């Protein structure tokens, strides 16, 4: 039986924890550190984006600054996490030879998560491994994991939710709505659980660590001996720390672009979320820049930057771009457990479709705010949309008709529904105010029965992303225009909004609506 080190480090800053991870992996790779199980904690509270995520996309920086929550980046893939004193991190730093693997696979992830399932069972909690890399109790995540590797070694880590401050997490992280869609639930609170919620009390950290230690010892057939950092580890750790405290590291993934030059798309596949940002030189029909971000695990970690570099400067030609992406996967230049070439070209195609809209005289900024159901922008336009759908959430909150179908076009300041209504009528469209989730599907059904060929609607992009399949199922071709202001998703009030009770006011983008109506009228 092999003996491994158990390294129980005291609470550290986010930068310290990241620098230590890198130190341990590097020295393990060189054969200068023992195989190690480490417990880690964070002080002060921290939010950490995954290796391929950008802080701007995932984190509410202003809120974190106000609350003294540190922001940093992990060297491991996976999604953004909030780490406070109610969570315990565990990680394995080990040579690949121990598991006889070259590239970490989902099977390896399962093997590495099993000890934590054993630990939970000691508390009477039945948990399961859920591909790609979560540990769940009755479908709710209690431990998320991530990993990275080097030539000879890998680091795999997870969090154990002991207790959970959901509200702070929701405020600190921007939860991608596509994630909610995939699990078909409307609240983040339904997706997670913690030891306290499961047990009705909070076990001591000592008990939890002891259970996890036992899980690893039995699961990996090893003996864990408590140990300290070696002098070599201490030295390298001190050398690395300034880099992990620097903006150069924290913001190393940072899509920089002018909105007028870029389109974005997002796709939630089985193994994670992929976002494409294409910065475009339209006159030259070339990609000026490409950013691919997401919460997936890629091996080797840097391969994604190489893919971005290979796409950069390419002609805006779908086949050519597909060829570049395919070669990366076919030639094993990149491995993403649970994902292949097809998962990458779906969001790439979505972004390319948006660029095509520019030929109707729309700016790329406007193209980016448009989603299409059951066809392309061009085919929907050709069908001459005859109905305009407007959301009740854009009506004034003090309007008597806010939760009703009508609008008096009263001319009150601060309401975009009146002007939008007028624009629709001027274009001889039937204008309909949507008052709830059910009302939308009922209206689409009615429109189909009435022989409506196509429609234009205004709704927030998160709603479209979440219900893209429902829009498709309705069968009616439609163009959906994004709306402004904080949506019910940002406020975690989707349930209230669906029931027609959302109390904040959004705004129809009148400039965008006008441009699209103009493109639609010959
Ligand atoms: S324009 Fe219509 S929705 Fe807006 S305040 Fe007036 S009546 Fe209400
Ligand atoms: S989902 Fe919420 S914010 Fe979006 S259009 Fe509907 S009510 Fe408005």
mmCIF file with all atom_site columns, N, CA and C in Angstrom, residues 187-215:
data_model
loop_
_atom_site.group_PDB
_atom_site.id
_atom_site.type_symbol
_atom_site.label_atom_id
_atom_site.label_alt_id
_atom_site.label_comp_id
_atom_site.label_asym_id
_atom_site.label_entity_id
_atom_site.label_seq_id
_atom_site.pdbx_PDB_ins_code
_atom_site.Cartn_x
_atom_site.Cartn_y
_atom_site.Cartn_z
_atom_site.occupancy
_atom_site.B_iso_or_equiv
_atom_site.pdbx_formal_charge
_atom_site.auth_seq_id
_atom_site.auth_comp_id
_atom_site.auth_asym_id
_atom_site.auth_atom_id
_atom_site.pdbx_PDB_model_num
ATOM 1  N N  . UNK A 1 187 ? -34.645 28.043 -10.487 1.00 0.00 ? 187 UNK A N  1
ATOM 2  C CA . UNK A 1 187 ? -33.923 28.764 -9.463  1.00 0.00 ? 187 UNK A CA 1
ATOM 3  C C  . UNK A 1 187 ? -32.617 28.069 -9.129  1.00 0.00 ? 187 UNK A C  1
ATOM 4  N N  . UNK A 1 188 ? -31.595 28.867 -8.984  1.00 0.00 ? 188 UNK A N  1
ATOM 5  C CA . UNK A 1 188 ? -30.295 28.322 -8.612  1.00 0.00 ? 188 UNK A CA 1
ATOM 6  C C  . UNK A 1 188 ? -30.402 27.568 -7.292  1.00 0.00 ? 188 UNK A C  1
ATOM 7  N N  . UNK A 1 189 ? -31.299 28.035 -6.462  1.00 0.00 ? 189 UNK A N  1
ATOM 8  C CA . UNK A 1 189 ? -31.431 27.412 -5.143  1.00 0.00 ? 189 UNK A CA 1
ATOM 9  C C  . UNK A 1 189 ? -31.859 25.948 -5.228  1.00 0.00 ? 189 UNK A C  1
ATOM 10 N N  . UNK A 1 190 ? -32.469 25.584 -6.346  1.00 0.00 ? 190 UNK A N  1
ATOM 11 C CA . UNK A 1 190 ? -32.883 24.183 -6.507  1.00 0.00 ? 190 UNK A CA 1
ATOM 12 C C  . UNK A 1 190 ? -31.750 23.300 -7.002  1.00 0.00 ? 190 UNK A C  1
ATOM 13 N N  . UNK A 1 191 ? -30.623 23.913 -7.327  1.00 0.00 ? 191 UNK A N  1
ATOM 14 C CA . UNK A 1 191 ? -29.568 23.120 -7.973  1.00 0.00 ? 191 UNK A CA 1
ATOM 15 C C  . UNK A 1 191 ? -28.465 22.673 -7.016  1.00 0.00 ? 191 UNK A C  1
ATOM 16 N N  . UNK A 1 192 ? -28.465 23.272 -5.835  1.00 0.00 ? 192 UNK A N  1
ATOM 17 C CA . UNK A 1 192 ? -27.365 22.957 -4.926  1.00 0.00 ? 192 UNK A CA 1
ATOM 18 C C  . UNK A 1 192 ? -27.887 22.478 -3.583  1.00 0.00 ? 192 UNK A C  1
ATOM 19 N N  . UNK A 1 193 ? -27.057 21.779 -2.861  1.00 0.00 ? 193 UNK A N  1
ATOM 20 C CA . UNK A 1 193 ? -27.381 21.446 -1.479  1.00 0.00 ? 193 UNK A CA 1
ATOM 21 C C  . UNK A 1 193 ? -26.072 21.465 -0.699  1.00 0.00 ? 193 UNK A C  1
ATOM 22 N N  . UNK A 1 194 ? -26.155 21.249 0.605   1.00 0.00 ? 194 UNK A N  1
ATOM 23 C CA . UNK A 1 194 ? -24.947 21.267 1.424   1.00 0.00 ? 194 UNK A CA 1
ATOM 24 C C  . UNK A 1 194 ? -25.163 20.329 2.608   1.00 0.00 ? 194 UNK A C  1
ATOM 25 N N  . UNK A 1 195 ? -24.103 20.054 3.320   1.00 0.00 ? 195 UNK A N  1
ATOM 26 C CA . UNK A 1 195 ? -24.219 19.115 4.438   1.00 0.00 ? 195 UNK A CA 1
ATOM 27 C C  . UNK A 1 195 ? -25.279 19.580 5.439   1.00 0.00 ? 195 UNK A C  1
ATOM 28 N N  . UNK A 1 196 ? -25.262 20.867 5.727   1.00 0.00 ? 196 UNK A N  1
ATOM 29 C CA . UNK A 1 196 ? -26.223 21.384 6.706   1.00 0.00 ? 196 UNK A CA 1
ATOM 30 C C  . UNK A 1 196 ? -27.660 21.143 6.276   1.00 0.00 ? 196 UNK A C  1
ATOM 31 N N  . UNK A 1 197 ? -27.983 21.399 5.000   1.00 0.00 ? 197 UNK A N  1
ATOM 32 C CA . UNK A 1 197 ? -29.366 21.223 4.534   1.00 0.00 ? 197 UNK A CA 1
ATOM 33 C C  . UNK A 1 197 ? -29.757 19.754 4.542   1.00 0.00 ? 197 UNK A C  1
ATOM 34 N N  . UNK A 1 198 ? -28.783 18.908 4.263   1.00 0.00 ? 198 UNK A N  1
ATOM 35 C CA . UNK A 1 198 ? -29.096 17.468 4.211   1.00 0.00 ? 198 UNK A CA 1
ATOM 36 C C  . UNK A 1 198 ? -29.260 16.881 5.607   1.00 0.00 ? 198 UNK A C  1
ATOM 37 N N  . UNK A 1 199 ? -28.422 17.379 6.538   1.00 0.00 ? 199 UNK A N  1
ATOM 38 C CA . UNK A 1 199 ? -28.383 16.733 7.862   1.00 0.00 ? 199 UNK A CA 1
ATOM 39 C C  . UNK A 1 199 ? -29.192 17.476 8.920   1.00 0.00 ? 199 UNK A C  1
ATOM 40 N N  . UNK A 1 200 ? -29.435 18.753 8.667   1.00 0.00 ? 200 UNK A N  1
ATOM 41 C CA . UNK A 1 200 ? -30.134 19.543 9.688   1.00 0.00 ? 200 UNK A CA 1
ATOM 42 C C  . UNK A 1 200 ? -29.176 20.056 10.748  1.00 0.00 ? 200 UNK A C  1
ATOM 43 N N  . UNK A 1 201 ? -27.885 19.810 10.613  1.00 0.00 ? 201 UNK A N  1
ATOM 44 C CA . UNK A 1 201 ? -26.866 20.375 11.496  1.00 0.00 ? 201 UNK A CA 1
ATOM 45 C C  . UNK A 1 201 ? -25.566 20.461 10.693  1.00 0.00 ? 201 UNK A C  1
ATOM 46 N N  . UNK A 1 202 ? -24.600 21.184 11.245  1.00 0.00 ? 202 UNK A N  1
ATOM 47 C CA . UNK A 1 202 ? -23.327 21.309 10.540  1.00 0.00 ? 202 UNK A CA 1
ATOM 48 C C  . UNK A 1 202 ? -22.266 20.474 11.252  1.00 0.00 ? 202 UNK A C  1
ATOM 49 N N  . UNK A 1 203 ? -21.796 19.429 10.624  1.00 0.00 ? 203 UNK A N  1
ATOM 50 C CA . UNK A 1 203 ? -20.735 18.643 11.263  1.00 0.00 ? 203 UNK A CA 1
ATOM 51 C C  . UNK A 1 203 ? -19.465 19.491 11.405  1.00 0.00 ? 203 UNK A C  1
ATOM 52 N N  . UNK A 1 204 ? -18.602 19.140 12.351  1.00 0.00 ? 204 UNK A N  1
ATOM 53 C CA . UNK A 1 204 ? -17.367 19.918 12.516  1.00 0.00 ? 204 UNK A CA 1
ATOM 54 C C  . UNK A 1 204 ? -16.431 19.624 11.335  1.00 0.00 ? 204 UNK A C  1
ATOM 55 N N  . UNK A 1 205 ? -15.549 20.597 11.057  1.00 0.00 ? 205 UNK A N  1
ATOM 56 C CA . UNK A 1 205 ? -14.585 20.403 9.963   1.00 0.00 ? 205 UNK A CA 1
ATOM 57 C C  . UNK A 1 205 ? -13.726 19.178 10.210  1.00 0.00 ? 205 UNK A C  1
ATOM 58 N N  . UNK A 1 206 ? -13.431 18.947 11.497  1.00 0.00 ? 206 UNK A N  1
ATOM 59 C CA . UNK A 1 206 ? -12.595 17.795 11.850  1.00 0.00 ? 206 UNK A CA 1
ATOM 60 C C  . UNK A 1 206 ? -13.275 16.499 11.399  1.00 0.00 ? 206 UNK A C  1
ATOM 61 N N  . UNK A 1 207 ? -14.588 16.409 11.659  1.00 0.00 ? 207 UNK A N  1
ATOM 62 C CA . UNK A 1 207 ? -15.327 15.191 11.268  1.00 0.00 ? 207 UNK A CA 1
ATOM 63 C C  . UNK A 1 207 ? -15.341 15.037 9.741   1.00 0.00 ? 207 UNK A C  1
ATOM 64 N N  . UNK A 1 208 ? -15.549 16.175 9.063   1.00 0.00 ? 208 UNK A N  1
ATOM 65 C CA . UNK A 1 208 ? -15.650 16.101 7.592   1.00 0.00 ? 208 UNK A CA 1
ATOM 66 C C  . UNK A 1 208 ? -14.304 15.684 6.992   1.00 0.00 ? 208 UNK A C  1
ATOM 67 N N  . UNK A 1 209 ? -13.229 16.304 7.498   1.00 0.00 ? 209 UNK A N  1
ATOM 68 C CA . UNK A 1 209 ? -11.895 15.966 6.979   1.00 0.00 ? 209 UNK A CA 1
ATOM 69 C C  . UNK A 1 209 ? -11.586 14.496 7.251   1.00 0.00 ? 209 UNK A C  1
ATOM 70 N N  . UNK A 1 210 ? -11.963 14.041 8.434   1.00 0.00 ? 210 UNK A N  1
ATOM 71 C CA . UNK A 1 210 ? -11.684 12.642 8.780   1.00 0.00 ? 210 UNK A CA 1
ATOM 72 C C  . UNK A 1 210 ? -12.441 11.696 7.833   1.00 0.00 ? 210 UNK A C  1
ATOM 73 N N  . UNK A 1 211 ? -13.698 12.076 7.511   1.00 0.00 ? 211 UNK A N  1
ATOM 74 C CA . UNK A 1 211 ? -14.491 11.218 6.602   1.00 0.00 ? 211 UNK A CA 1
ATOM 75 C C  . UNK A 1 211 ? -13.873 11.209 5.196   1.00 0.00 ? 211 UNK A C  1
ATOM 76 N N  . UNK A 1 212 ? -13.423 12.379 4.726   1.00 0.00 ? 212 UNK A N  1
ATOM 77 C CA . UNK A 1 212 ? -12.826 12.435 3.381   1.00 0.00 ? 212 UNK A CA 1
ATOM 78 C C  . UNK A 1 212 ? -11.498 11.658 3.372   1.00 0.00 ? 212 UNK A C  1
ATOM 79 N N  . UNK A 1 213 ? -10.735 11.821 4.432   1.00 0.00 ? 213 UNK A N  1
ATOM 80 C CA . UNK A 1 213 ? -9.446  11.083 4.527   1.00 0.00 ? 213 UNK A CA 1
ATOM 81 C C  . UNK A 1 213 ? -9.726  9.581  4.422   1.00 0.00 ? 213 UNK A C  1
ATOM 82 N N  . UNK A 1 214 ? -10.704 9.134  5.198   1.00 0.00 ? 214 UNK A N  1
ATOM 83 C CA . UNK A 1 214 ? -11.060 7.708  5.175   1.00 0.00 ? 214 UNK A CA 1
ATOM 84 C C  . UNK A 1 214 ? -11.488 7.289  3.753   1.00 0.00 ? 214 UNK A C  1
ATOM 85 N N  . UNK A 1 215 ? -12.297 8.159  3.099   1.00 0.00 ? 215 UNK A N  1
ATOM 86 C CA . UNK A 1 215 ? -12.776 7.852  1.747   1.00 0.00 ? 215 UNK A CA 1
ATOM 87 C C  . UNK A 1 215 ? -11.616 7.655  0.774   1.00 0.00 ? 215 UNK A C  1
#
